[in-house]
Short mmCIF file of C-alpha atoms in Angstrom, two decimals:
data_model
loop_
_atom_site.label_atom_id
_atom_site.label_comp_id
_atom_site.label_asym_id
_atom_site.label_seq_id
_atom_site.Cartn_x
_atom_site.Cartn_y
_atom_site.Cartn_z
CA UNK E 18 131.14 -150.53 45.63
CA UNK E 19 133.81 -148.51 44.01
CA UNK E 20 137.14 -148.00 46.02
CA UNK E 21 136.99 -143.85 46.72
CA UNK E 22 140.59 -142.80 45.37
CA UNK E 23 139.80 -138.77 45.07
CA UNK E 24 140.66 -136.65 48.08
CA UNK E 25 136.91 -135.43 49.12
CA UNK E 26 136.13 -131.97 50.39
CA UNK E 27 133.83 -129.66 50.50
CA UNK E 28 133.22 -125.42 50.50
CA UNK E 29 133.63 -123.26 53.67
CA UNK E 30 129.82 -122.21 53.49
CA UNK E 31 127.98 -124.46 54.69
CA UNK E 32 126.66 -123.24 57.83
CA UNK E 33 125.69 -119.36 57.45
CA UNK E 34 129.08 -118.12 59.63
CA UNK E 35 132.43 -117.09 58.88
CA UNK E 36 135.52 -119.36 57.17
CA UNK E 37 137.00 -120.40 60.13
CA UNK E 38 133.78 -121.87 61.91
CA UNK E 39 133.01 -123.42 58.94
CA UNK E 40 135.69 -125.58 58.99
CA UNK E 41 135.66 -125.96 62.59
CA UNK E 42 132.12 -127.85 62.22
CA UNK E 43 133.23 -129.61 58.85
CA UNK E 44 136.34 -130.00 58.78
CA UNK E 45 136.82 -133.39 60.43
CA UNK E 46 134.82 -135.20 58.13
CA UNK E 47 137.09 -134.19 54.65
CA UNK E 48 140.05 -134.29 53.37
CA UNK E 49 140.45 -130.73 52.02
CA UNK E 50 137.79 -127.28 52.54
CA UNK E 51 137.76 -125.17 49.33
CA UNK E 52 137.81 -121.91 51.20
CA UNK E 53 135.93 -119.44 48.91
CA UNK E 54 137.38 -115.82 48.37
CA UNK E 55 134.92 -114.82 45.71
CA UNK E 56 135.49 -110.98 46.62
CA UNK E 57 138.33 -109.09 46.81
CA UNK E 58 137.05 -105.78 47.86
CA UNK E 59 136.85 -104.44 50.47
CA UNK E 60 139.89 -105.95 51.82
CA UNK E 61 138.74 -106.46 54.68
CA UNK E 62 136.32 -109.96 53.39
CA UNK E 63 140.08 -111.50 52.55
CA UNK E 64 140.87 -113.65 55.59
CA UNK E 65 143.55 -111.80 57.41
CA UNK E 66 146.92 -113.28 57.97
CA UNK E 67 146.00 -114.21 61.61
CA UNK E 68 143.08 -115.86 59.60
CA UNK E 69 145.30 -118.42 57.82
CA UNK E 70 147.61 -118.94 61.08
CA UNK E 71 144.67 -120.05 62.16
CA UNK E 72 143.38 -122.19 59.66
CA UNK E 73 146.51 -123.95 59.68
CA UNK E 74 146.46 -125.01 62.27
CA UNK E 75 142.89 -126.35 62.15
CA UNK E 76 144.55 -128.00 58.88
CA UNK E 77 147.39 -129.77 61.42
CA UNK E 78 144.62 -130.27 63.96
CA UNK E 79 142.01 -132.65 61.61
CA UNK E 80 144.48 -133.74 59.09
CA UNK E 81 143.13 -131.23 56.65
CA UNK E 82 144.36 -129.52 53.40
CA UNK E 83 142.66 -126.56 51.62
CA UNK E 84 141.68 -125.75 48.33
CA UNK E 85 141.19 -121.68 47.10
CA UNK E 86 138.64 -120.33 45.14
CA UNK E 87 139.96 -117.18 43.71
CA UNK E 88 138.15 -113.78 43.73
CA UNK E 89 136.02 -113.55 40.76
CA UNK E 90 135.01 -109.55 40.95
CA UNK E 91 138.48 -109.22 38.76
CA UNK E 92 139.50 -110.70 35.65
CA UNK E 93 142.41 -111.88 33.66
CA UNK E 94 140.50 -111.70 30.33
CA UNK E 95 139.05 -108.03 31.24
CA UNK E 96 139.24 -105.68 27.69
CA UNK E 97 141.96 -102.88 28.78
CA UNK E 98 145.67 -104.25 29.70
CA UNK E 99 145.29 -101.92 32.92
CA UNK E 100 142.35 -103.76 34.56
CA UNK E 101 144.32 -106.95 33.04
CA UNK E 102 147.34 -105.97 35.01
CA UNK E 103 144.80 -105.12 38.51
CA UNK E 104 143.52 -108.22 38.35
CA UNK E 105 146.86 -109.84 37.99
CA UNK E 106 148.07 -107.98 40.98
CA UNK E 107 145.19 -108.17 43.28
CA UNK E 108 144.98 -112.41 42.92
CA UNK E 109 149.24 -112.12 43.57
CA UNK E 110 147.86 -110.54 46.70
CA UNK E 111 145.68 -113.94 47.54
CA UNK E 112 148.15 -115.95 46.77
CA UNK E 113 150.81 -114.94 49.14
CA UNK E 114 148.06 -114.26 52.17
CA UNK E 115 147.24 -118.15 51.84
CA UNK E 116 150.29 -119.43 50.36
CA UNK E 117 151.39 -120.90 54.34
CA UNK E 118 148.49 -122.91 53.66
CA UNK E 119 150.07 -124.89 50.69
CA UNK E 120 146.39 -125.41 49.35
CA UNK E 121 146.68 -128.48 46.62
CA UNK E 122 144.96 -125.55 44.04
CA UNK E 123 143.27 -122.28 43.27
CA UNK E 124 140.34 -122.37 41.31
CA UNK E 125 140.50 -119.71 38.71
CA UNK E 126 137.48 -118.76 36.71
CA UNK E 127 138.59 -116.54 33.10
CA UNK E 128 135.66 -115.16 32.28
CA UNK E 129 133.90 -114.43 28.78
CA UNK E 130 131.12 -112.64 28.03
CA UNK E 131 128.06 -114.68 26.84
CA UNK E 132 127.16 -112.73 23.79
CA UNK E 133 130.36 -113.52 21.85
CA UNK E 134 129.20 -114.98 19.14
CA UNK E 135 131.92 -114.94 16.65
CA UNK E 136 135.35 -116.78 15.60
CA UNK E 137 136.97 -113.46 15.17
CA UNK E 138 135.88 -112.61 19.03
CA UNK E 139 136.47 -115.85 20.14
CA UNK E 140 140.04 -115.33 18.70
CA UNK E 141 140.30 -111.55 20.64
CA UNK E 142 139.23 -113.50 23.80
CA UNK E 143 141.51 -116.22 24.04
CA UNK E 144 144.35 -113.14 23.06
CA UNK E 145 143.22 -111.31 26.51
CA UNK E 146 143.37 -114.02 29.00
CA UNK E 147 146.74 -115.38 27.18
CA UNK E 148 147.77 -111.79 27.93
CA UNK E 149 146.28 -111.82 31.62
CA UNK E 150 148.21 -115.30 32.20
CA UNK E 151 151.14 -113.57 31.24
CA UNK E 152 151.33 -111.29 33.59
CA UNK E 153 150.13 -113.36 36.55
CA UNK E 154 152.79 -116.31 35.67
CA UNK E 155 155.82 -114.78 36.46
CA UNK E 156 155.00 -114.85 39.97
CA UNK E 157 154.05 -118.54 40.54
CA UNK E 158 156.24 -121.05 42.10
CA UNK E 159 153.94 -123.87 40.89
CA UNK E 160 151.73 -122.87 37.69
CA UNK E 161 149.91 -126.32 37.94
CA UNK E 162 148.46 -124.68 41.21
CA UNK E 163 146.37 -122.75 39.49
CA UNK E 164 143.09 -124.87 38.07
CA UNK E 165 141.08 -122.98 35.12
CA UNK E 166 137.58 -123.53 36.05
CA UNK E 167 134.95 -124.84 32.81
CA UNK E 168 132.43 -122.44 32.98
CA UNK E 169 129.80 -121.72 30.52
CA UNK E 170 131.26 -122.67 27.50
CA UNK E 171 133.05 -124.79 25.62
CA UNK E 172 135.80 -126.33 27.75
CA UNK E 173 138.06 -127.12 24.93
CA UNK E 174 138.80 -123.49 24.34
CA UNK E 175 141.03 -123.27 27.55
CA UNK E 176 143.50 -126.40 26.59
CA UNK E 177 146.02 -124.12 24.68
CA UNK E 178 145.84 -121.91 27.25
CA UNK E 179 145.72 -124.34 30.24
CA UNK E 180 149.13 -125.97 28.60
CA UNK E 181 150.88 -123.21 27.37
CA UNK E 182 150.83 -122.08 31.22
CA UNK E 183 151.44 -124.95 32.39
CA UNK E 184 148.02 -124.84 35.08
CA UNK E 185 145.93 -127.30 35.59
CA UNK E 186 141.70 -127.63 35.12
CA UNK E 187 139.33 -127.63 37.05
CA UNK E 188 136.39 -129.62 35.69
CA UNK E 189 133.16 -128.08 36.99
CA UNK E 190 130.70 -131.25 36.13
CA UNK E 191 127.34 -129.63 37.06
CA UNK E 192 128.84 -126.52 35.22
CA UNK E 193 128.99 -129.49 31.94
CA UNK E 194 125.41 -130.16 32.77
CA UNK E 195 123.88 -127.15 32.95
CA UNK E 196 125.13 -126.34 29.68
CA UNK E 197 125.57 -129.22 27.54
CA UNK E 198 129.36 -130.41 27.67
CA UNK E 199 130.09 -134.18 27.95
CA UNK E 200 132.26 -134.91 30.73
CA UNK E 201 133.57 -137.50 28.92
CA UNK E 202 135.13 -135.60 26.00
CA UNK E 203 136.88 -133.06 28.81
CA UNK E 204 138.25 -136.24 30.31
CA UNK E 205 139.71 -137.40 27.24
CA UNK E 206 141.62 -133.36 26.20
CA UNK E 207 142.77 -132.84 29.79
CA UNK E 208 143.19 -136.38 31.39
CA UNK E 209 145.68 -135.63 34.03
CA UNK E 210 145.36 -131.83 33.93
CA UNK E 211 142.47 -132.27 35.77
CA UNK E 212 143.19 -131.67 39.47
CA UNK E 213 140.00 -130.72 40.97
CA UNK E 214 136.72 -131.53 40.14
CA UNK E 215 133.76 -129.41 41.23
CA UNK E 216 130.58 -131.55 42.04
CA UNK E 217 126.88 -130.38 42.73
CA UNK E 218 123.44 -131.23 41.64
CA UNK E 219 121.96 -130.01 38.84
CA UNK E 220 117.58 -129.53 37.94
CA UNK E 221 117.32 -129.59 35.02
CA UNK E 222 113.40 -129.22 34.86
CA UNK E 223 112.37 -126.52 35.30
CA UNK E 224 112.09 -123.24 33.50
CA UNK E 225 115.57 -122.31 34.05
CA UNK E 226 118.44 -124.83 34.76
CA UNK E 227 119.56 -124.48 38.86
CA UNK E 228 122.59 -125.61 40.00
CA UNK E 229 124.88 -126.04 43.06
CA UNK E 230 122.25 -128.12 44.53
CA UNK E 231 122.30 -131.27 46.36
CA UNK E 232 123.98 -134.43 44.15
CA UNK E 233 120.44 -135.84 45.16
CA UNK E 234 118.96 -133.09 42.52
CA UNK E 235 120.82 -134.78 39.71
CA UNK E 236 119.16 -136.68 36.78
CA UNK E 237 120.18 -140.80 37.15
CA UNK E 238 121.96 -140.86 34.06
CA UNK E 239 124.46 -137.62 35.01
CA UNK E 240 125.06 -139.43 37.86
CA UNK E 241 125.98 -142.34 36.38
CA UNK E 242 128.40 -140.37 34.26
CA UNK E 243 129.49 -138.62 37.31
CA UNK E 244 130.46 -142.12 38.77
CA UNK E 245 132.33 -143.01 35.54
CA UNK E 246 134.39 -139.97 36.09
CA UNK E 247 135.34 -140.15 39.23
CA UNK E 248 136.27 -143.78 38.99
CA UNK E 249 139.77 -143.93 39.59
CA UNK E 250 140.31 -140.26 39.78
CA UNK E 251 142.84 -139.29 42.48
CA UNK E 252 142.88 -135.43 42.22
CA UNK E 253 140.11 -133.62 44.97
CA UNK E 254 136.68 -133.63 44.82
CA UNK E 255 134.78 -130.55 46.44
CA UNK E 256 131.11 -130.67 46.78
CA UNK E 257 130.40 -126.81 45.95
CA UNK E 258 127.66 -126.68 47.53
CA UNK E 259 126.56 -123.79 50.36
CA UNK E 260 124.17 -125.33 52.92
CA UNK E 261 123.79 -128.92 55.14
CA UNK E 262 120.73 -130.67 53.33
CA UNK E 263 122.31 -130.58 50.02
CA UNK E 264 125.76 -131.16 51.39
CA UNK E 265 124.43 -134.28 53.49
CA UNK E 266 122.06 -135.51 50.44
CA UNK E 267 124.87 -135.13 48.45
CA UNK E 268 127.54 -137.34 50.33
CA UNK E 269 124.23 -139.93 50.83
CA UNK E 270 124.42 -140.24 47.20
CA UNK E 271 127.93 -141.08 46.54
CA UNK E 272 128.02 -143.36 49.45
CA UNK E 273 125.34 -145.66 47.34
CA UNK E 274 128.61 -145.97 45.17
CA UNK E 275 132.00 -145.19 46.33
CA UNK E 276 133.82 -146.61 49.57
CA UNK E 277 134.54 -144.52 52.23
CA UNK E 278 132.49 -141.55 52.18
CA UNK E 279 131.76 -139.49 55.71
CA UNK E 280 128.64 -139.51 57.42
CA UNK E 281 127.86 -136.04 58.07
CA UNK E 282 126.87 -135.03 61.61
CA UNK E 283 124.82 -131.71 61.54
CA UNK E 284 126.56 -128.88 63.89
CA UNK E 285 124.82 -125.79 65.75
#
């Protein structure tokens, strides 16, 4: 058995109710919830400030931290400055609702669209979401807070960006999966810019590639490279998963490996 050193966590969906009875039921079994703000409109699906009084103290309550995922319906790499500078503004807005929280990151996804083919649009691309990072970094007290999520491509095109800023990464492995990356080589560019690692099973199988399933899901040899990974890793680990089976098969599977892992009780 491997000795755990990652904190271990896990999202705030996994029971079909709200945030905060989410990590009412979970909470006690993890070190950290990645509380997921995927939307930012209407306001009203933002937790309100009450919200995060209350979460906090549920986080002084079970010895809990937090982790955000930050709204993904706006964009730092979007094509006019305008929407550039909205998107900037509205995730300033998150930021400062769950800023009593002191969450250890927020997951930041800089989107591209899939159809860019070219070096020359490539080049235009990494030019928007430099610009985009400009005009959110001004604001932050901590720029490693922020962890650039790997997404569909290649994650080597976000190291300039991610170091230039000053952020951190965070290294989606089922994300690497799904599309071909080697976790390894993202390892070896980011090393200790990693701070969070997002972990869910992977089927590769069938006619199209589904993710954010149980760890259960995943091919033997990804999981073997998963375990590599995660040996000696001390950021967080969240489990992005949304439901109880592939949250419990999933924490079943690491505990064939690494020391320390919860046995998940199922409440309501």
């Amino acid at each position: 058995m491997i000795k755990r050193e990652f904190r271990l966590g896990t999202t705030s969906f996994i029971y079909p109710d709200h945030i905060i009875p989410n990590v009412r039921k979970t909470g006690r079994f993890f070190d950290e919830i990645e509380l997921l703000v995927f939307e930012s409109l209407p306001r009203e699906v933002i937790p309100s400030a009450g919200d995060v009084q209350e979460l906090a103290a549920l986080g002084r309550d079970l010895s809990l931290g937090y982790n955000v995922h930050l709204p993904v319906d706006v964009s730092l790499t979007a094509e006019t400055p305008s929407d550039r500078q909205k998107a900037a503004d509205i995730l300033q807005g998150v930021l400062e609702r769950f800023a009593p929280l002191a969450p250890s990151s927020y997951t930041l996804h800089l989107e591209m669209d899939r159809d860019m083919a070219g070096g020359d649009e490539r080049a235009a691309w990494q030019e928007r979401a430099a610009d985009g990072l400009e005009r959110l970094a001004p604001r932050l007290d901590d720029p490693s807070r922020i962890s650039v999520e790997t997404l569909w491509y290649d994650p080597a095109v976000l190291a300039p960006l991610v170091r230039q800023y000053g952020h951190s990464l965070c290294a989606d492995l089922g994300h690497h999966f799904k599309y071909g990356f080697g976790v390894e080589q993202t390892r070896e560019i980011f090393d200790k810019e990693i701070s969070i690692v997002h972990l869910h099973g992977v089927d590769l199988t069938g006619e199209r590639p589904r993710d954010h399933l149980g760890l259960d899901r995943m091919a033997n040899d990804h999981f073997d490279r998963v375990v590599g990974f995660l040996t000696g890793f001390k950021g967080t680990v969240s489990l992005e998963v949304f439901n109880y089976p592939n949250l419990d098969h999933s924490l079943k599977r690491l505990a064939n490996h690494f020391t320390d892992i919860p046995v998940l009780e199922r409440t309501g």
